[in-house]
Structures are given as C-alpha cells and as structure tokens.
mmCIF file of N, CA and C in Angstrom:
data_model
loop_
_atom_site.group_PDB
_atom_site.id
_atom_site.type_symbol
_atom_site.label_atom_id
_atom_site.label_comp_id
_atom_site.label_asym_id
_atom_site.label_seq_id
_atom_site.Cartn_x
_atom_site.Cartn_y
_atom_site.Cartn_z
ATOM 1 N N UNK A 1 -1.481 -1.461 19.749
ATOM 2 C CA UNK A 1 -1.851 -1.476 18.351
ATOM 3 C C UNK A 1 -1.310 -2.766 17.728
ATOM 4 N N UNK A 2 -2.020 -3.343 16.620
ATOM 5 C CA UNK A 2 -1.787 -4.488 16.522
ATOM 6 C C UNK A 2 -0.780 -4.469 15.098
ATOM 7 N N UNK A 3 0.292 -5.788 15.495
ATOM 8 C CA UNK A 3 1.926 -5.473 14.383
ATOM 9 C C UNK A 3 1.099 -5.603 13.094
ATOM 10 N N UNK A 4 1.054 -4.625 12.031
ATOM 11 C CA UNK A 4 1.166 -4.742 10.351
ATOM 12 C C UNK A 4 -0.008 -3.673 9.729
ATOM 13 N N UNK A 5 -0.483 -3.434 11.471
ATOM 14 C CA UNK A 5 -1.924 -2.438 11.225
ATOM 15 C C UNK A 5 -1.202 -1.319 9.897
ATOM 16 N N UNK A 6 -0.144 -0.545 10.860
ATOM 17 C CA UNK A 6 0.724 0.701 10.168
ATOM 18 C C UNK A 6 0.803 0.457 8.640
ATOM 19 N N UNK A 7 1.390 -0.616 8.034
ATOM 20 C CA UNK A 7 1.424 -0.663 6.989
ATOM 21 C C UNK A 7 0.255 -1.144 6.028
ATOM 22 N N UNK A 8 -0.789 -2.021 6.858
ATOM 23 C CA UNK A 8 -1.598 -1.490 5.917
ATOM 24 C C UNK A 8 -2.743 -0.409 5.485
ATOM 25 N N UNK A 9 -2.453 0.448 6.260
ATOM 26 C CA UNK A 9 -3.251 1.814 6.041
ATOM 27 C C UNK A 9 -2.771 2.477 5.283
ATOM 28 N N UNK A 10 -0.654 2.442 5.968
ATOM 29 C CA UNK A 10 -0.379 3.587 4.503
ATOM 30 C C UNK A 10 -0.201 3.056 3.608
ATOM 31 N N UNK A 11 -0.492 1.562 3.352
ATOM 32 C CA UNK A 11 -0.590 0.684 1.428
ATOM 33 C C UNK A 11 -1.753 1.616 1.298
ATOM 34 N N UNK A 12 -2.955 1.308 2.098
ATOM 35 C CA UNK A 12 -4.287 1.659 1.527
ATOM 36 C C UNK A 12 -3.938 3.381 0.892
ATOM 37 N N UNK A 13 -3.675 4.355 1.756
ATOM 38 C CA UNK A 13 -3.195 5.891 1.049
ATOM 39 C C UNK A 13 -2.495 5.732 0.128
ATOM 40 N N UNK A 14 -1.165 5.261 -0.109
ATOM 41 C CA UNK A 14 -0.566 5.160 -0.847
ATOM 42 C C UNK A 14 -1.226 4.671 -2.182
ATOM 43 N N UNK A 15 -1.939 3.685 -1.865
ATOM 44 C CA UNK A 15 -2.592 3.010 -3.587
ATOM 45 C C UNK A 15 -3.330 3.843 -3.838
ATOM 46 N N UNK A 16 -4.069 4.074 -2.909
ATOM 47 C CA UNK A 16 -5.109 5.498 -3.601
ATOM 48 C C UNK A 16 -4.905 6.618 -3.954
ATOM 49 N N UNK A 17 -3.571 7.241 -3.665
ATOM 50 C CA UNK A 17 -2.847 8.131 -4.487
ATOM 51 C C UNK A 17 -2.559 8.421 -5.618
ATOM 52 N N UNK A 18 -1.872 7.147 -5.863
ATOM 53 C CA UNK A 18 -1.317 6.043 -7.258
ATOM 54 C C UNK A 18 -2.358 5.929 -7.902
ATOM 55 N N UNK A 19 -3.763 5.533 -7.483
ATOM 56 C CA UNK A 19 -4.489 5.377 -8.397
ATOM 57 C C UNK A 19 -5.247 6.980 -9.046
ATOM 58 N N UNK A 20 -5.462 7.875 -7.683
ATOM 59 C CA UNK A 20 -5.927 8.972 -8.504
ATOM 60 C C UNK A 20 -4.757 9.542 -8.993
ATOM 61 N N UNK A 21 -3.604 9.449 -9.848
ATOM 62 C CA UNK A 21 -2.137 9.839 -10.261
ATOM 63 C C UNK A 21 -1.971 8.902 -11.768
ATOM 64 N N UNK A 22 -3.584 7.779 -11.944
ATOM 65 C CA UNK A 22 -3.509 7.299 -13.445
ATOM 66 C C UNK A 22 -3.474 8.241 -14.175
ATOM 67 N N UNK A 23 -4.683 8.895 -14.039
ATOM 68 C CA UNK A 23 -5.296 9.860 -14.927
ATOM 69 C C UNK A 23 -4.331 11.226 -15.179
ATOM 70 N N UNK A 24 -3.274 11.105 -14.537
ATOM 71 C CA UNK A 24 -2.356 12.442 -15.328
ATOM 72 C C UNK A 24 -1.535 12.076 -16.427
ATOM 73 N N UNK A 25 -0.407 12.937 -16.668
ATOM 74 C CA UNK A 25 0.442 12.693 -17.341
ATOM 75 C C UNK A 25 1.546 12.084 -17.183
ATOM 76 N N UNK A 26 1.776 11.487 -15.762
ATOM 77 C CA UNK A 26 2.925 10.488 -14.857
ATOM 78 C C UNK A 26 2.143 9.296 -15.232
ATOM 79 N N UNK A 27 1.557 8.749 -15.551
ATOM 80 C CA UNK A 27 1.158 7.774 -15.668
ATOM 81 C C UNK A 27 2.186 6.122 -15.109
ATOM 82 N N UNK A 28 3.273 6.634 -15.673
ATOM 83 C CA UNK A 28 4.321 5.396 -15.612
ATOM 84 C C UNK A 28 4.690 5.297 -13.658
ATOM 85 N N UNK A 29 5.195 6.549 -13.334
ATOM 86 C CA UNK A 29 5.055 7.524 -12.154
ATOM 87 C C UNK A 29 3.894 6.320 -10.988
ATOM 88 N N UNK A 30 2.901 7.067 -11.797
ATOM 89 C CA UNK A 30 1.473 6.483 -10.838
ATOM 90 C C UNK A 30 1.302 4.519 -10.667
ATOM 91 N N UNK A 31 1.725 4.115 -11.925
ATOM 92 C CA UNK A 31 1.732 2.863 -11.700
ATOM 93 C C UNK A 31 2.907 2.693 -10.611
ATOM 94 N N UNK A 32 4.511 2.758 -10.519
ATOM 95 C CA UNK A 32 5.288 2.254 -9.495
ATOM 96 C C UNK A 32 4.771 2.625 -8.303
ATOM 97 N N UNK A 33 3.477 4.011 -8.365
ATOM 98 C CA UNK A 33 3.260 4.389 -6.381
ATOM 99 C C UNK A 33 2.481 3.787 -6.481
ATOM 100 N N UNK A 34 1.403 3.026 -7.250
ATOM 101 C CA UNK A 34 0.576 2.023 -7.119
ATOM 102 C C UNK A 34 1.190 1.149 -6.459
ATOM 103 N N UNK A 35 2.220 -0.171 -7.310
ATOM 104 C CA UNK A 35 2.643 -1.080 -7.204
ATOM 105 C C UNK A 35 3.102 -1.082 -5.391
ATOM 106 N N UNK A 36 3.685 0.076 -5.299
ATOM 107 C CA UNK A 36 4.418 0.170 -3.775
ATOM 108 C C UNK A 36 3.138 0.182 -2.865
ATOM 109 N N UNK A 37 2.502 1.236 -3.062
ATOM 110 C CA UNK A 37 1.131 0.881 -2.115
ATOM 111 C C UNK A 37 0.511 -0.539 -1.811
ATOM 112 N N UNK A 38 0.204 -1.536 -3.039
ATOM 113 C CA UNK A 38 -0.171 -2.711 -3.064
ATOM 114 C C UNK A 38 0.542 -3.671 -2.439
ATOM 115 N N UNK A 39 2.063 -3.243 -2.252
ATOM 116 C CA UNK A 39 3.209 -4.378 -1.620
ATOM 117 C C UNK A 39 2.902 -4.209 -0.063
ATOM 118 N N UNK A 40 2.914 -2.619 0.158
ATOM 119 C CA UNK A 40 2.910 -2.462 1.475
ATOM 120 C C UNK A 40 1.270 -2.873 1.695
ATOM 121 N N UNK A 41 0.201 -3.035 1.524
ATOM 122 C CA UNK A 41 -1.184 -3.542 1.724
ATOM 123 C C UNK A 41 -0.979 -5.077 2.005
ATOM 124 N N UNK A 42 -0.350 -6.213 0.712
ATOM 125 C CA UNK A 42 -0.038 -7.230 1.282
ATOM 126 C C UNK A 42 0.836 -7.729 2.199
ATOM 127 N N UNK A 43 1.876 -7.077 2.689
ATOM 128 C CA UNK A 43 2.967 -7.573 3.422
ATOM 129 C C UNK A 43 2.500 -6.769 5.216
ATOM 130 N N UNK A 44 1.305 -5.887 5.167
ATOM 131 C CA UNK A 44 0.605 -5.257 6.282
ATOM 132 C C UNK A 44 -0.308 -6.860 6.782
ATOM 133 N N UNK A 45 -0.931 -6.963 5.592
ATOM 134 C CA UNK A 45 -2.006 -8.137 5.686
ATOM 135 C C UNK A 45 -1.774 -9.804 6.313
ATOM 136 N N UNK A 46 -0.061 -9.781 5.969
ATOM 137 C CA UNK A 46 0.508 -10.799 6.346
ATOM 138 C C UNK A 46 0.667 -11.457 7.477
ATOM 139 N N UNK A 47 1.842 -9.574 7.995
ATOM 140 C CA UNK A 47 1.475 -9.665 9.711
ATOM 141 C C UNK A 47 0.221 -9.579 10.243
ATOM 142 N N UNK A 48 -0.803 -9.070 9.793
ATOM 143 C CA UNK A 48 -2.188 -9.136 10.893
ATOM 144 C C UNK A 48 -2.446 -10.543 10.338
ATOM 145 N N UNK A 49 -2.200 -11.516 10.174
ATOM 146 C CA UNK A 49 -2.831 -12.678 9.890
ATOM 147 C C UNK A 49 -1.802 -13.367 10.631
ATOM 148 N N UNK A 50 -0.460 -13.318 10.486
ATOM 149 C CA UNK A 50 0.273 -14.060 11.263
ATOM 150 C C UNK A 50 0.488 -13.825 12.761
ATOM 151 N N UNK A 51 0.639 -12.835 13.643
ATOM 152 C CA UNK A 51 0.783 -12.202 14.471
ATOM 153 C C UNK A 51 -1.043 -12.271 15.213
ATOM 154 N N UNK A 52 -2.207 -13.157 15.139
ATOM 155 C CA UNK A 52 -3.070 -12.872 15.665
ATOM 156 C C UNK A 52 -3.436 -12.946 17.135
#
C-alpha cells in the first residue's frame, strides 16, 4: 500500500463528517473536525506526491 494513502482517506471521512456536523448545533465543534480532516487530506497528499 502506498505511504500517505491511510491518511488521506481518513482526511476524506473525517471532513465529511465535519462537514455534515455544520448544520447542527456544534457548529464551532464541526468546524475544528473539519479543519483536522483537511490537515490530514493535505499532509496524506504530500506523501503520495513525495514518496512516488
């Protein structure tokens, strides 16, 4: 399996969590599991680009 795959799948779940988690009443909540999802998506993206 190729290094950074792992993390960016669970960015991808993770943001999409976060994002269906706007629309409640966590709102503040849903933005930081956003933000974390999006870190782990770019820093997944990094290694599959560096590591090819």
């Amino acid at each position: 399996m190729r290094e950074g795959l792992i993390p960016a799948v669970l960015g991808t779940v993770v943001s999409a969590s976060g994002a269906a988690l706007l629309c409640s009443k966590y709102k503040f909540a849903a933005t930081g599991i956003l933000g974390f999802g999006l870190a782990h998506m770019v820093l997944g993206a990094i290694d599959l680009v560096e590591h090819r």
